[in-house]
XYZ file of C-alpha atoms in Angstrom:
608
model
C -0.256 -0.127 0.286
C 0.735 3.148 -0.173
C 2.968 5.330 2.012
C 0.631 7.751 4.455
C 3.810 10.337 3.571
C 3.862 9.437 0.037
C 0.390 9.674 -0.214
C 0.292 13.564 0.329
C 3.122 13.902 -1.298
C 1.114 13.470 -4.447
C -2.007 14.103 -3.143
C -0.051 18.227 -2.665
C 2.390 17.921 -6.127
C -1.870 16.987 -7.682
C -3.953 20.162 -6.230
C -0.528 21.881 -6.210
C -0.479 21.022 -11.017
C -4.438 21.126 -10.831
C -3.832 24.768 -9.164
C -1.051 26.223 -11.891
C -2.976 24.288 -15.102
C -6.660 25.949 -14.006
C -5.574 28.842 -11.867
C -5.983 32.067 -15.245
C -9.711 30.309 -16.343
C -10.206 29.201 -11.560
C -9.715 32.664 -10.569
C -11.050 34.373 -13.565
C -14.472 32.611 -12.409
C -13.709 33.320 -8.797
C -12.968 37.254 -9.351
C -16.091 37.619 -11.459
C -18.421 35.800 -9.034
C -17.001 37.120 -5.824
C -16.636 40.979 -6.551
C -20.746 41.140 -7.295
C -21.010 39.310 -4.055
C -19.065 41.214 -1.905
C -20.330 44.432 -3.584
C -24.032 42.289 -2.591
C -22.454 41.917 1.156
C -21.768 45.217 1.466
C -25.285 46.304 0.739
C -26.581 44.090 2.543
C -24.730 44.899 5.807
C -24.861 48.393 5.740
C -28.587 48.657 4.600
C -30.514 46.339 4.546
C -29.725 44.511 7.532
C -27.091 46.509 9.485
C -25.423 45.319 11.407
C -23.327 45.495 15.259
C -20.372 47.962 15.189
C -17.781 44.985 16.131
C -18.962 42.770 13.045
C -16.524 43.304 10.755
C -16.485 42.103 6.740
C -13.194 40.575 7.479
C -14.430 38.835 9.862
C -17.393 37.374 8.096
C -14.944 36.494 4.901
C -13.396 34.279 7.478
C -16.271 33.278 9.188
C -17.612 32.091 5.702
C -14.176 30.310 5.085
C -13.515 28.834 8.431
C -17.440 27.163 8.063
C -16.369 26.107 4.496
C -13.209 24.178 5.597
C -15.157 22.773 8.309
C -17.543 20.917 5.995
C -14.664 20.466 3.719
C -12.917 18.444 6.072
C -15.842 16.614 7.883
C -17.747 15.769 5.438
C -16.006 15.566 2.953
C -12.495 13.730 4.326
C -15.023 11.147 6.334
C -17.006 10.385 3.748
C -13.964 9.508 1.334
C -12.715 7.295 4.270
C -9.179 8.593 5.449
C -6.667 7.728 7.841
C -6.885 10.183 10.550
C -3.285 11.107 10.377
C -3.234 11.490 6.298
C -6.739 13.670 7.014
C -3.981 15.959 9.335
C -1.817 16.220 6.671
C -4.375 16.834 4.065
C -5.081 19.909 6.648
C -2.137 20.703 6.498
C -1.173 20.705 3.300
C -4.274 22.637 2.774
C -3.600 25.382 4.387
C -0.363 26.169 3.847
C -1.335 26.557 0.467
C -4.148 28.762 0.970
C -2.061 30.850 3.628
C 0.799 30.798 0.361
C -2.154 31.887 -2.739
C -3.113 34.473 -0.036
C 0.319 36.110 0.960
C 0.990 36.205 -3.193
C -2.811 37.623 -3.412
C -1.515 41.078 -0.800
C 2.281 41.155 -2.359
C 0.095 41.096 -5.195
C -2.210 43.784 -4.811
C 0.791 46.274 -3.269
C 2.236 45.788 -6.045
C -0.965 46.780 -8.402
C -1.411 49.502 -5.987
C 2.461 51.115 -5.775
C 2.299 50.478 -10.108
C -1.315 52.878 -9.991
C -1.634 56.542 -9.818
C -4.021 58.248 -8.977
C -4.744 59.516 -12.836
C -4.719 56.377 -13.570
C -7.479 55.126 -10.495
C -10.147 58.162 -11.842
C -9.719 57.721 -15.556
C -10.088 54.082 -15.506
C -13.337 54.533 -12.746
C -14.703 57.189 -15.255
C -14.428 54.888 -18.667
C -15.353 51.678 -16.357
C -18.707 54.930 -15.814
C -18.873 54.520 -18.705
C -18.836 51.256 -20.457
C -21.494 50.174 -17.551
C -24.334 53.334 -18.902
C -24.037 53.417 -21.940
C -25.429 50.117 -21.988
C -28.716 51.904 -20.903
C -31.762 51.743 -23.269
C -31.467 55.781 -23.010
C -28.272 56.513 -22.382
C -27.697 54.780 -25.617
C -30.344 56.614 -27.796
C -28.633 59.512 -26.561
C -25.172 58.885 -27.644
C -26.918 57.355 -30.659
C -28.435 60.848 -31.056
C -24.756 62.706 -31.188
C -23.313 59.832 -33.085
C -25.926 60.925 -35.814
C -25.208 64.279 -35.556
C -21.752 64.028 -35.630
C -21.117 61.207 -39.158
C -23.817 64.141 -40.597
C -21.788 66.803 -39.652
C -18.436 64.699 -41.027
C -19.257 64.207 -43.570
C -20.328 67.372 -44.489
C -17.056 68.655 -44.017
C -14.539 65.885 -45.573
C -16.497 63.927 -47.995
C -17.647 65.687 -51.648
C -21.318 65.842 -51.722
C -21.144 64.827 -55.625
C -18.588 62.332 -55.487
C -19.179 58.763 -57.335
C -19.188 55.999 -55.061
C -18.578 52.244 -56.060
C -19.295 49.641 -53.539
C -19.135 46.662 -55.472
C -16.661 45.703 -58.326
C -17.955 46.593 -61.551
C -19.726 44.203 -63.974
C -17.216 44.725 -66.757
C -13.350 45.848 -65.316
C -12.667 49.454 -67.010
C -10.697 50.708 -69.473
C -7.063 51.773 -67.748
C -7.485 55.043 -69.861
C -10.377 55.921 -68.367
C -9.131 55.217 -64.914
C -6.031 57.269 -64.954
C -8.122 60.433 -65.975
C -10.565 59.742 -63.033
C -7.432 59.411 -60.809
C -5.720 62.558 -62.044
C -9.111 64.372 -62.110
C -8.675 63.729 -58.266
C -5.364 64.276 -57.586
C -5.042 67.936 -59.411
C -7.884 69.162 -57.320
C -6.351 67.466 -53.601
C -2.546 68.650 -54.297
C -3.774 71.898 -54.886
C -3.376 72.924 -50.776
C 0.207 71.202 -50.278
C 1.929 72.485 -53.720
C 0.702 76.032 -52.870
C 2.621 75.635 -49.179
C -0.432 75.872 -46.810
C 0.161 72.753 -45.335
C 1.274 72.130 -41.343
C 3.717 69.172 -41.894
C 2.365 66.810 -44.606
C 4.207 67.305 -47.616
C 7.268 67.873 -46.602
C 9.338 68.424 -50.069
C 6.985 68.688 -52.924
C 9.800 69.468 -55.778
C 8.412 68.766 -59.012
C 12.059 66.775 -60.421
C 12.571 65.413 -56.930
C 8.637 63.681 -56.898
C 8.724 62.835 -60.236
C 12.137 60.575 -59.698
C 10.345 59.039 -57.259
C 7.628 58.072 -58.666
C 9.671 56.912 -61.416
C 11.353 54.488 -58.999
C 8.689 53.745 -57.242
C 7.638 51.543 -61.537
C 10.480 50.041 -61.819
C 9.940 47.671 -58.596
C 6.100 48.666 -58.855
C 5.985 44.543 -57.662
C 9.051 43.816 -55.419
C 9.141 42.929 -51.769
C 11.318 42.369 -49.485
C 10.160 39.256 -48.475
C 11.812 37.507 -51.720
C 15.252 38.514 -51.133
C 16.445 35.445 -54.254
C 13.925 37.781 -56.296
C 14.197 41.413 -55.610
C 17.818 41.043 -53.923
C 19.110 44.843 -55.182
C 16.022 46.085 -52.146
C 17.142 44.240 -49.453
C 20.413 46.270 -50.641
C 18.546 49.175 -50.809
C 17.227 48.969 -47.409
C 20.622 48.329 -45.689
C 22.506 50.985 -47.278
C 19.142 53.658 -46.369
C 19.502 52.038 -43.094
C 23.789 52.115 -42.920
C 23.396 56.268 -44.149
C 21.197 56.485 -41.595
C 22.880 55.872 -38.878
C 25.926 57.579 -40.423
C 24.229 61.434 -39.202
C 23.605 60.165 -36.421
C 25.679 57.262 -34.595
C 28.183 59.789 -33.133
C 30.847 56.880 -34.026
C 29.437 54.317 -32.583
C 30.194 51.795 -35.546
C 27.823 48.905 -33.834
C 24.796 50.780 -34.420
C 22.253 48.752 -36.699
C 18.837 49.732 -38.324
C 15.751 47.722 -40.437
C 13.454 50.255 -42.750
C 10.161 49.995 -41.067
C 6.621 51.520 -42.650
C 6.793 54.956 -40.476
C 7.110 56.160 -37.216
C 4.510 54.893 -35.529
C 5.890 51.031 -36.378
C 9.213 52.301 -36.045
C 8.489 53.041 -32.313
C 6.419 49.883 -31.250
C 9.242 47.907 -33.058
C 11.560 49.833 -30.317
C 9.595 48.842 -27.591
C 9.446 45.440 -28.630
C 12.785 45.336 -28.439
C 13.716 46.496 -25.438
C 10.705 44.491 -23.579
C 12.034 41.038 -24.643
C 15.876 42.675 -24.364
C 15.591 44.682 -20.465
C 12.043 42.843 -19.556
C 11.897 39.625 -20.422
C 15.783 38.289 -20.582
C 15.987 39.476 -16.874
C 12.231 38.479 -15.898
C 10.505 41.551 -15.388
C 6.540 40.630 -14.956
C 5.019 43.530 -15.185
C 6.719 45.828 -18.169
C 6.522 49.346 -17.243
C 7.786 52.064 -20.034
C 8.325 56.360 -18.418
C 7.409 58.765 -21.204
C 6.433 62.220 -21.195
C 2.632 63.705 -21.933
C 3.888 65.033 -24.926
C 5.411 62.193 -26.074
C 3.691 60.414 -29.461
C 1.108 58.938 -29.027
C 2.759 56.622 -31.364
C 4.044 54.885 -27.364
C 0.444 54.849 -26.374
C -0.447 52.292 -29.033
C 2.500 50.297 -28.810
C 2.358 49.619 -24.979
C -1.742 48.988 -25.824
C -0.596 46.272 -28.458
C 2.603 44.471 -25.959
C 0.301 44.750 -22.880
C 2.986 47.471 -21.291
C 2.122 50.189 -18.745
C 3.178 53.537 -19.947
C 3.989 55.859 -16.811
C 3.143 59.644 -17.941
C 4.879 62.407 -16.684
C 4.752 65.999 -17.392
C 7.006 68.176 -18.990
C 8.031 71.750 -17.582
C 5.782 75.059 -17.355
C 7.719 76.858 -19.088
C 10.139 75.089 -21.821
C 7.489 72.208 -22.219
C 10.816 69.664 -21.710
C 10.356 66.122 -20.165
C 10.357 66.653 -16.276
C 13.640 64.787 -15.628
C 13.433 64.895 -11.907
C 9.471 63.408 -12.804
C 11.099 60.815 -15.312
C 13.773 59.767 -12.193
C 11.014 59.159 -9.839
C 8.834 57.205 -12.054
C 11.650 54.470 -12.924
C 10.968 50.985 -11.119
C 12.139 47.911 -10.946
C 10.066 47.015 -13.747
C 10.560 49.664 -15.834
C 11.901 48.656 -19.680
C 12.693 52.213 -20.855
C 12.795 55.640 -21.322
C 11.065 57.624 -23.588
C 12.501 61.365 -25.209
C 11.552 62.835 -28.263
C 13.630 65.387 -30.300
C 12.062 67.122 -30.813
C 8.265 66.667 -29.767
C 5.281 67.477 -31.884
C 3.506 69.446 -29.855
C 5.945 71.763 -28.943
C 8.892 70.970 -31.017
C 11.581 71.292 -27.780
C 14.094 68.850 -27.302
C 13.917 66.403 -24.237
C 17.287 67.012 -22.266
C 18.369 63.648 -23.841
C 22.254 63.920 -22.311
C 20.145 63.796 -18.418
C 18.499 60.856 -19.437
C 21.189 58.884 -21.000
C 22.879 58.953 -17.047
C 19.523 57.835 -16.037
C 19.276 55.164 -17.546
C 22.981 54.007 -18.087
C 21.854 54.019 -13.602
C 19.311 51.014 -13.432
C 20.402 49.551 -16.275
C 17.544 50.292 -19.170
C 16.986 51.299 -21.987
C 16.683 55.031 -23.644
C 14.282 55.596 -26.812
C 14.629 58.610 -28.769
C 11.616 59.467 -30.771
C 13.263 61.186 -34.111
C 10.763 60.947 -36.516
C 11.136 65.020 -36.992
C 14.006 66.288 -36.266
C 16.068 63.162 -37.918
C 17.006 64.531 -41.276
C 17.156 68.114 -39.604
C 18.964 67.893 -36.582
C 22.500 66.792 -37.509
C 22.913 68.638 -40.020
C 21.792 72.092 -38.207
C 23.791 71.386 -35.369
C 26.955 70.759 -38.060
C 25.936 74.355 -39.312
C 26.534 76.272 -35.643
C 22.199 76.383 -34.328
C 22.287 75.790 -30.780
C 19.830 73.096 -30.255
C 20.313 72.499 -26.226
C 22.431 69.476 -26.455
C 23.662 65.784 -27.537
C 20.879 63.975 -28.569
C 21.993 60.501 -30.251
C 23.923 58.115 -29.666
C 26.797 59.796 -28.756
C 25.244 59.299 -26.032
C 25.890 56.328 -24.248
C 22.421 55.599 -22.419
C 20.799 56.203 -25.675
C 19.624 52.265 -26.962
C 17.799 53.211 -30.122
C 16.156 56.307 -31.904
C 13.202 56.852 -34.634
C 13.715 58.597 -37.909
C 11.477 59.028 -40.637
C 12.375 59.304 -43.649
C 9.103 60.006 -45.463
C 9.634 63.744 -43.964
C 12.194 65.307 -44.240
C 14.225 62.462 -45.625
C 12.041 63.843 -48.301
C 10.999 60.018 -49.821
C 7.492 58.574 -50.101
C 5.146 58.138 -47.801
C 5.200 54.725 -45.927
C 9.383 54.914 -44.717
C 10.954 55.148 -41.599
C 13.761 53.971 -40.327
C 14.574 51.762 -36.480
C 18.430 52.451 -35.172
C 19.362 50.451 -32.305
C 22.808 50.260 -30.549
C 24.179 47.041 -31.662
C 22.596 44.007 -32.878
C 21.716 42.073 -30.359
C 18.821 44.729 -29.605
C 17.535 44.703 -33.019
C 17.295 40.604 -32.792
C 14.954 41.041 -29.928
C 12.417 42.952 -32.368
C 12.309 40.105 -34.615
C 9.454 37.370 -34.691
C 10.650 34.451 -35.604
C 9.245 31.071 -35.778
C 10.337 27.557 -36.547
C 7.641 25.064 -36.380
C 5.388 26.440 -39.297
C 4.415 23.862 -41.935
C 4.892 26.244 -44.520
C 8.745 26.728 -44.057
C 10.934 28.372 -41.248
C 9.594 31.926 -41.310
C 10.684 35.371 -39.370
C 9.952 38.821 -40.113
C 12.198 42.033 -39.537
C 9.100 43.909 -38.725
C 5.094 43.454 -38.052
C 4.209 43.321 -41.461
C 5.123 39.988 -43.396
C 4.707 40.989 -47.403
C 5.802 45.422 -47.577
C 5.859 46.911 -51.186
C 9.464 46.658 -51.729
C 8.488 49.925 -54.692
C 8.454 52.640 -50.726
C 12.307 51.362 -50.558
C 13.509 51.806 -53.643
C 11.873 55.291 -53.415
C 13.118 56.164 -50.230
C 16.667 55.389 -51.188
C 16.714 57.174 -54.447
C 16.077 60.471 -52.554
C 18.946 59.850 -49.996
C 20.786 59.368 -52.417
C 19.549 62.360 -54.830
C 19.441 64.660 -51.748
C 23.045 64.080 -50.646
C 24.389 66.162 -47.800
C 24.851 69.732 -49.854
C 20.851 68.851 -50.658
C 19.631 68.330 -46.899
C 21.837 71.345 -45.967
C 20.849 73.698 -48.376
C 16.755 72.597 -47.061
C 17.911 72.650 -42.837
C 19.040 75.597 -43.526
C 16.276 77.139 -44.704
C 13.804 75.447 -42.380
C 15.754 76.913 -39.653
C 15.928 80.275 -41.191
C 12.134 80.198 -41.577
C 11.071 78.542 -38.444
C 12.655 81.639 -36.329
C 11.418 84.812 -39.110
C 8.227 82.920 -38.086
C 8.457 82.421 -34.473
C 9.573 86.226 -33.883
C 6.413 87.254 -35.861
C 4.261 85.109 -33.386
C 5.446 86.952 -30.908
C 4.910 90.395 -31.319
C 1.565 89.332 -32.555
C -1.292 91.084 -30.137
C -2.927 88.680 -27.672
C -0.568 85.492 -28.855
C 2.460 83.194 -27.097
C 4.655 81.479 -27.761
C 4.767 77.771 -26.108
C 8.366 76.198 -25.819
C 11.234 77.786 -27.241
C 11.518 76.503 -30.635
C 14.569 75.527 -32.395
C 13.699 73.531 -34.708
C 10.409 73.372 -37.116
C 7.653 73.319 -35.012
C 6.138 76.834 -34.115
C 3.643 76.910 -31.690
C 1.734 79.043 -29.856
C -1.692 80.099 -28.020
C -3.722 82.976 -26.713
C -4.092 84.054 -22.817
C -7.106 86.629 -24.134
C -9.408 84.343 -26.482
C -9.693 81.304 -27.763
C -7.285 79.746 -30.054
C -9.240 77.492 -31.549
C -10.701 80.473 -33.412
C -7.805 81.895 -34.682
C -7.429 78.490 -36.036
C -10.994 77.725 -37.617
C -10.231 81.325 -39.214
C -6.946 80.299 -40.705
C -8.903 77.734 -42.331
C -12.249 78.275 -43.025
C -11.247 82.038 -44.661
C -7.812 81.678 -45.414
C -7.066 77.791 -46.621
C -5.049 76.750 -44.451
C -4.173 74.032 -42.722
C -2.193 73.807 -39.330
C -1.980 71.666 -36.326
C -4.899 71.429 -33.142
C -2.923 70.733 -29.790
C -5.074 70.414 -26.179
C -3.688 70.308 -22.866
C -2.960 72.963 -23.391
C -5.179 74.953 -25.722
C -2.568 76.015 -28.692
C -1.934 75.793 -32.173
C 1.314 74.489 -34.200
C 2.685 75.142 -37.456
C 5.378 72.343 -38.924
C 7.746 74.482 -41.533
C 8.522 72.556 -44.258
C 10.166 73.583 -48.223
C 6.631 74.571 -49.138
C 5.749 76.478 -46.279
C 9.538 78.762 -47.223
C 8.468 80.434 -50.022
C 5.233 81.206 -48.445
C 5.947 82.795 -45.058
C 5.326 85.317 -45.420
C 1.815 85.256 -47.106
C 1.046 82.639 -43.344
C 2.427 85.518 -40.506
C 0.122 87.816 -42.880
C -3.193 85.704 -42.914
C -2.407 85.093 -39.376
C -2.097 88.832 -38.488
C -5.643 89.141 -39.960
C -6.908 86.237 -38.347
C -6.300 87.451 -34.785
C -7.205 90.964 -35.602
C -10.990 89.253 -36.106
C -10.915 87.660 -33.262
C -10.243 90.231 -31.147
C -12.542 92.247 -32.744
C -15.408 89.662 -32.022
C -14.629 89.350 -28.682
C -16.103 86.376 -26.246
C -19.137 86.431 -28.668
C -17.032 85.013 -31.513
C -19.262 81.649 -32.651
C -17.262 78.676 -31.692
C -17.349 76.488 -34.829
C -15.264 73.372 -36.284
C -12.650 72.200 -34.396
C -13.063 75.082 -31.579
C -16.663 73.181 -31.344
C -14.937 69.575 -31.288
C -12.276 70.733 -28.737
C -14.228 73.085 -26.304
C -17.094 69.905 -26.328
C -14.152 67.054 -25.939
C -11.970 68.894 -23.304
C -15.396 69.328 -20.953
C -16.698 65.009 -21.089
C -14.656 62.269 -19.830
C -12.413 59.756 -21.821
C -14.614 57.613 -22.653
C -17.674 59.341 -24.359
C -14.802 61.749 -26.422
C -13.032 58.483 -27.218
C -16.514 56.856 -28.997
C -16.779 59.832 -30.598
C -13.261 59.061 -31.782
C -14.221 55.322 -32.735
C -17.292 57.510 -34.655
C -14.949 59.630 -36.570
C -12.960 56.473 -37.334
C -16.413 54.564 -39.025
C -17.029 57.486 -41.324
C -13.798 57.819 -43.013
C -13.586 53.993 -43.436
C -17.308 54.062 -45.176
C -17.826 55.421 -48.929
């Protein structure tokens, strides 16, 4: 017969194994059941049948556990007819396991509390409350009414009412000449605004000869795919050389810097987060990954954290400079932190964070530091060489910098759809790859998120860098930097406006303490045909200066002065329309309803 000790050991292993196998599902069901029961018990104890002061919920819970355990002990063990010694040992084993689980739960709860800020708790509570409320019929009715109104407004403002809509395949294919005629007619109308230089960012070069060259290159490699190097080896060479050329501008003499071509800044940032999660997180046994970023960081890092199940710990900016608060970031670092995130420059105010201080922080805590240089990658290195004051180093010359994202499709003047993610070494770059050796379709590996990719874009990117060369970038960067300063000085002189941050790159950001700045933005859009960027927290507008802006600098200044004058003349009684109305409404609403409106916007954009 099995000895009593052996029986208890086997039973213990069985119970433990069963717990490990089923804990995720079991705990989820227990949690989903216990929580509403606990709420009901609290309501019962305090409102339906009040208990005496000496009674407590914790005491009742303990009594309930004791009762359940007594039933288990007396009924089940007696029914099984187990010897008393085995019963005693099983009792001890069960209590030990319960104690371990209780301590583990207590510790993880403390860790969760430590990792959660009051702001996160508040937002989570508001979002959950909204989620529950919108299930109510009358709330659904009101939300639907607002959504229907928003759909009508968006369709009116963003879509051509006279457009031809195609919802299914034509029964007979159209002639290529007819398709090209349609395409060219649309492009002729829609290209006017950026060709006139009335757009913030969006089209960064647009020079006729350069654009035509990119189109010819794209046509030559229009069917290529980097996934098939045996068919298109040149595409892989293009990408490798693009990475090498980009690294040569930012590596600071560090020969180990390597890179990879992605589809844009957002993918580059997601890949950087993934690489740091693998390299600094999983290899060190971190269970709850944390990335520390600033409220001014690009929303791509929020998307990355959501996709990768990382917690994005937000810190504020300096209220005067709008730079990342280094002290706050230092205090936000924990044992779970895998990466710090900085901007050079930031998208909202165009300021360059104190990368030198952050590099020291990253080295001190042995964690990564990603520098978002999507906007500045092809501007700051050339500006620095020409003597423009940037406020410090920002690239791999700083030993704590582990990765940088650089958009070639912005100031690299490549066609839309390419960016470069740089890493300090190959080991970190390898952590971004997806490898799957067990697929029945063969050994599978991709360096980025996508499988198949348009090799034509990589070819066009290579062609852009080769065509520009250092001299081409120098000329354009100098024009952009000088134009930015002229516009910034003009904004300072306009009554009612003030600059946010110190413009040292290509962004001029301004707000007002006298009137609603969004009204100026709407007038610039509707009356002067400018397309500017509307920002929030604080309310402001920015212009991202490009090659197209340089030739229209005087027009921008004159139009801005005129629109500000009109807003001042109208006073506070001026109408709130367009962005002024939208941002005014969203500023007074919690995140839940605003997210619903954003989803509605996306639905409209994805609908014929």
